[in-house]
Amino acid sequence: IKKSRTINDVYRKLEDEWETRIAMREVDPFDPEGIDVSSVDRLKDNKKALFIILGNGDYKAGDNFLLINITHEWYDQFLKDMFRVHHFSKSKAKRVRAMLNNILEKAEELNWFDSPHHRYAKKPTKYKPRNQKRAMTDKEALALSQELEYSFLYGNRSNQHGRSHAIDDVTESAFLMMLQYPTGIRWGEGAGVDVEDFDWNNFTVTINKSRHYRSRKISLTKAGKLRQEDADEGARIVPIPPKLMKHFAKYIKAKNITSGEMFTVSYESTLELLNKLCAKVGIPADIVDTKIFRRYIISKWQKLGTDSKTIALRVGHNDTVTQNGYGTFGDPNALKDVKMLQTAIYN
């Protein structure tokens, strides 16, 4: 056992493997051993959060953390501190724990570490950390929805006469968020949709791609990566309200598109407009992010009596309780439910 080995020594080995897997995915998008650049970016974010803990707040100091320091007692305290000291959300704690476990498993494989504390320690279990953001109230949501519609109609050339204007970042951002508002889709999922993903006969949109908020590259979601013969079982199909149909038609006409991608706007532009509009209608800044629509729509589905499994399928949650959140849902009540939802969130 190499007692002088640091956790960063192991991490560099993992990075080398990721580069190989990225190349495999570029050669064959359906290679199960491949990995997307966006996935690696998320892993690196988790590594940064982990190393900040290991370095007692100093990211660089975390590089020098010795593997030999990791005991069963240390690991148990590490899991508790993610909530008590660092106030991580449950999902972030699970991601950071997974990164540490990946590093420790790699260290075992290299014969640099032989105490598998990560295999028998309890998982993080705290469900509602103190920094969890609340959903919008109905009053806040309706006010924001109205501001989005106004921004969509008038963009940067807003005026009282309602004259037409060219599509700009404000218009694109507003319409993207108008899609997020009644569906709860993530920003990247909305930014990645094509014209062909919309089915206005059945009032649904198919989610199988996502645009990365940093690189802006579009990649397939889990549903889109399934084998072709499983495609009908893999697409996530989300109900959308009939109210959006006229805005959709106006948008693609103004942008002069009939097929292909709909959005080129950046994450930063969308977030800038969202912050501006939320401040205007008095929504507290501490609940404002691009998941604000997601939290709200989940709360509305719950209040309408929709079962948790169906909600998970519609919004793309993926866990053992709700089964596979990326499967096509057999949802005979979707159209009826979405009409009820439309009444609840727009009136």
Short mmCIF file of N, CA, C and O in Angstrom, two decimals, residues 5-55:
data_model
loop_
_atom_site.label_atom_id
_atom_site.label_comp_id
_atom_site.label_asym_id
_atom_site.label_seq_id
_atom_site.Cartn_x
_atom_site.Cartn_y
_atom_site.Cartn_z
N ARG A 5 0.41 8.23 -1.14
CA ARG A 5 -0.48 8.58 -2.25
C ARG A 5 -1.57 9.54 -1.78
O ARG A 5 -2.15 9.37 -0.70
N THR A 6 -1.84 10.53 -2.62
CA THR A 6 -2.90 11.49 -2.31
C THR A 6 -4.16 11.15 -3.10
O THR A 6 -4.12 10.40 -4.08
N ILE A 7 -5.23 11.76 -2.69
CA ILE A 7 -6.50 11.53 -3.38
C ILE A 7 -6.44 12.09 -4.80
O ILE A 7 -7.09 11.58 -5.71
N ASN A 8 -5.62 13.13 -5.00
CA ASN A 8 -5.49 13.71 -6.33
C ASN A 8 -4.72 12.79 -7.27
O ASN A 8 -4.94 12.80 -8.49
N ASP A 9 -3.80 11.98 -6.73
CA ASP A 9 -3.09 11.01 -7.57
C ASP A 9 -4.09 10.05 -8.22
O ASP A 9 -3.97 9.71 -9.40
N VAL A 10 -5.08 9.65 -7.45
CA VAL A 10 -6.09 8.72 -7.97
C VAL A 10 -7.01 9.44 -8.95
O VAL A 10 -7.36 8.91 -10.01
N TYR A 11 -7.39 10.67 -8.58
CA TYR A 11 -8.30 11.42 -9.44
C TYR A 11 -7.73 11.59 -10.84
O TYR A 11 -8.45 11.50 -11.84
N ARG A 12 -6.42 11.84 -10.95
CA ARG A 12 -5.80 12.01 -12.27
C ARG A 12 -5.93 10.75 -13.12
O ARG A 12 -6.06 10.81 -14.34
N LYS A 13 -5.90 9.59 -12.47
CA LYS A 13 -6.10 8.33 -13.19
C LYS A 13 -7.53 8.26 -13.75
O LYS A 13 -7.75 7.80 -14.88
N LEU A 14 -8.50 8.71 -12.95
CA LEU A 14 -9.88 8.72 -13.42
C LEU A 14 -10.04 9.68 -14.60
O LEU A 14 -10.75 9.37 -15.56
N GLU A 15 -9.39 10.83 -14.53
CA GLU A 15 -9.47 11.80 -15.63
C GLU A 15 -8.97 11.20 -16.93
O GLU A 15 -9.55 11.43 -18.00
N ASP A 16 -7.89 10.44 -16.84
CA ASP A 16 -7.35 9.78 -18.04
C ASP A 16 -8.39 8.84 -18.64
O ASP A 16 -8.57 8.77 -19.87
N GLU A 17 -9.08 8.10 -17.78
CA GLU A 17 -10.11 7.17 -18.26
C GLU A 17 -11.27 7.93 -18.91
O GLU A 17 -11.81 7.49 -19.91
N TRP A 18 -11.65 9.06 -18.33
CA TRP A 18 -12.75 9.85 -18.89
C TRP A 18 -12.42 10.35 -20.30
O TRP A 18 -13.28 10.35 -21.17
N GLU A 19 -11.18 10.77 -20.49
CA GLU A 19 -10.78 11.25 -21.82
C GLU A 19 -10.92 10.14 -22.85
O GLU A 19 -11.36 10.37 -23.99
N THR A 20 -10.55 8.94 -22.47
CA THR A 20 -10.69 7.79 -23.38
C THR A 20 -12.15 7.53 -23.68
O THR A 20 -12.53 7.28 -24.84
N ARG A 21 -13.00 7.60 -22.67
CA ARG A 21 -14.43 7.33 -22.85
C ARG A 21 -15.12 8.44 -23.66
O ARG A 21 -16.08 8.17 -24.40
N ILE A 22 -14.64 9.67 -23.53
CA ILE A 22 -15.17 10.76 -24.36
C ILE A 22 -14.89 10.48 -25.82
O ILE A 22 -15.76 10.65 -26.70
N ALA A 23 -13.68 10.05 -26.11
CA ALA A 23 -13.31 9.73 -27.49
C ALA A 23 -14.16 8.58 -28.03
O ALA A 23 -14.57 8.59 -29.20
N MET A 24 -14.46 7.60 -27.18
CA MET A 24 -15.31 6.47 -27.60
C MET A 24 -16.71 6.95 -27.94
O MET A 24 -17.31 6.51 -28.94
N ARG A 25 -17.25 7.88 -27.16
CA ARG A 25 -18.59 8.39 -27.42
C ARG A 25 -18.63 9.21 -28.72
O ARG A 25 -19.61 9.19 -29.46
N GLU A 26 -17.55 9.94 -28.99
CA GLU A 26 -17.50 10.74 -30.22
C GLU A 26 -17.47 9.84 -31.45
O GLU A 26 -18.04 10.18 -32.49
N VAL A 27 -16.82 8.69 -31.33
CA VAL A 27 -16.77 7.74 -32.44
C VAL A 27 -18.11 7.05 -32.63
O VAL A 27 -18.61 6.89 -33.75
N ASP A 28 -18.73 6.65 -31.52
CA ASP A 28 -20.02 5.94 -31.56
C ASP A 28 -20.92 6.47 -30.45
O ASP A 28 -20.74 6.13 -29.28
N PRO A 29 -21.91 7.33 -30.79
CA PRO A 29 -22.79 7.92 -29.77
C PRO A 29 -23.56 6.89 -28.94
O PRO A 29 -24.04 7.22 -27.87
N PHE A 30 -23.67 5.66 -29.43
CA PHE A 30 -24.43 4.64 -28.72
C PHE A 30 -23.54 3.65 -27.96
O PHE A 30 -24.04 2.67 -27.41
N ASP A 31 -22.22 3.91 -27.94
CA ASP A 31 -21.30 3.04 -27.22
C ASP A 31 -21.58 3.14 -25.72
O ASP A 31 -21.44 4.22 -25.13
N PRO A 32 -22.00 2.04 -25.08
CA PRO A 32 -22.34 2.10 -23.66
C PRO A 32 -21.16 2.44 -22.76
O PRO A 32 -21.35 2.86 -21.62
N GLU A 33 -19.94 2.24 -23.25
CA GLU A 33 -18.76 2.56 -22.47
C GLU A 33 -18.34 4.02 -22.64
O GLU A 33 -17.48 4.52 -21.92
N GLY A 34 -18.94 4.71 -23.61
CA GLY A 34 -18.59 6.10 -23.86
C GLY A 34 -19.23 7.03 -22.84
O GLY A 34 -20.10 6.65 -22.07
N ILE A 35 -18.77 8.28 -22.85
CA ILE A 35 -19.32 9.28 -21.92
C ILE A 35 -19.29 10.64 -22.60
O ILE A 35 -18.40 10.94 -23.41
N ASP A 36 -20.29 11.48 -22.30
CA ASP A 36 -20.37 12.81 -22.89
C ASP A 36 -19.48 13.80 -22.15
O ASP A 36 -19.22 13.65 -20.95
N VAL A 37 -19.04 14.84 -22.86
CA VAL A 37 -18.27 15.91 -22.24
C VAL A 37 -19.08 16.56 -21.12
O VAL A 37 -18.54 16.89 -20.06
N SER A 38 -20.39 16.72 -21.35
CA SER A 38 -21.24 17.35 -20.33
C SER A 38 -21.26 16.53 -19.05
O SER A 38 -21.29 17.08 -17.94
N SER A 39 -21.24 15.20 -19.18
CA SER A 39 -21.22 14.34 -18.00
C SER A 39 -19.91 14.49 -17.24
O SER A 39 -19.89 14.53 -16.00
N VAL A 40 -18.81 14.59 -17.98
CA VAL A 40 -17.51 14.78 -17.34
C VAL A 40 -17.44 16.14 -16.65
O VAL A 40 -16.88 16.27 -15.55
N ASP A 41 -18.04 17.16 -17.26
CA ASP A 41 -18.08 18.48 -16.62
C ASP A 41 -18.78 18.41 -15.27
O ASP A 41 -18.35 19.03 -14.29
N ARG A 42 -19.86 17.64 -15.20
CA ARG A 42 -20.58 17.50 -13.93
C ARG A 42 -19.73 16.74 -12.91
O ARG A 42 -19.74 17.06 -11.72
N LEU A 43 -19.01 15.72 -13.38
CA LEU A 43 -18.12 14.99 -12.48
C LEU A 43 -17.03 15.90 -11.92
O LEU A 43 -16.67 15.80 -10.74
N LYS A 44 -16.53 16.80 -12.75
CA LYS A 44 -15.49 17.72 -12.30
C LYS A 44 -16.04 18.71 -11.28
O LYS A 44 -15.34 19.12 -10.35
N ASP A 45 -17.29 19.11 -11.46
CA ASP A 45 -17.93 19.98 -10.46
C ASP A 45 -18.03 19.26 -9.12
O ASP A 45 -17.80 19.86 -8.05
N ASN A 46 -18.38 17.97 -9.16
CA ASN A 46 -18.47 17.18 -7.93
C ASN A 46 -17.10 17.03 -7.28
O ASN A 46 -16.96 17.06 -6.05
N LYS A 47 -16.08 16.86 -8.10
CA LYS A 47 -14.71 16.74 -7.59
C LYS A 47 -14.30 18.03 -6.89
O LYS A 47 -13.68 18.02 -5.82
N LYS A 48 -14.67 19.17 -7.47
CA LYS A 48 -14.30 20.44 -6.86
C LYS A 48 -14.95 20.58 -5.49
O LYS A 48 -14.30 21.00 -4.52
N ALA A 49 -16.24 20.23 -5.39
CA ALA A 49 -16.94 20.31 -4.10
C ALA A 49 -16.28 19.38 -3.08
O ALA A 49 -16.13 19.74 -1.90
N LEU A 50 -15.88 18.19 -3.52
CA LEU A 50 -15.22 17.24 -2.63
C LEU A 50 -13.88 17.77 -2.14
O LEU A 50 -13.57 17.71 -0.94
N PHE A 51 -13.07 18.32 -3.05
CA PHE A 51 -11.73 18.78 -2.69
C PHE A 51 -11.79 20.00 -1.78
O PHE A 51 -10.88 20.23 -0.99
N ILE A 52 -12.83 20.81 -1.90
CA ILE A 52 -12.99 21.94 -0.99
C ILE A 52 -13.20 21.43 0.44
O ILE A 52 -12.65 21.97 1.40
N ILE A 53 -13.97 20.36 0.59
CA ILE A 53 -14.16 19.75 1.91
C ILE A 53 -12.84 19.18 2.43
O ILE A 53 -12.45 19.42 3.58
N LEU A 54 -12.15 18.44 1.56
CA LEU A 54 -10.89 17.80 1.98
C LEU A 54 -9.83 18.83 2.35
O LEU A 54 -8.96 18.57 3.19
N GLY A 55 -9.88 19.99 1.70
CA GLY A 55 -8.90 21.05 1.98
C GLY A 55 -9.38 22.05 3.00
O GLY A 55 -8.79 23.14 3.12
#
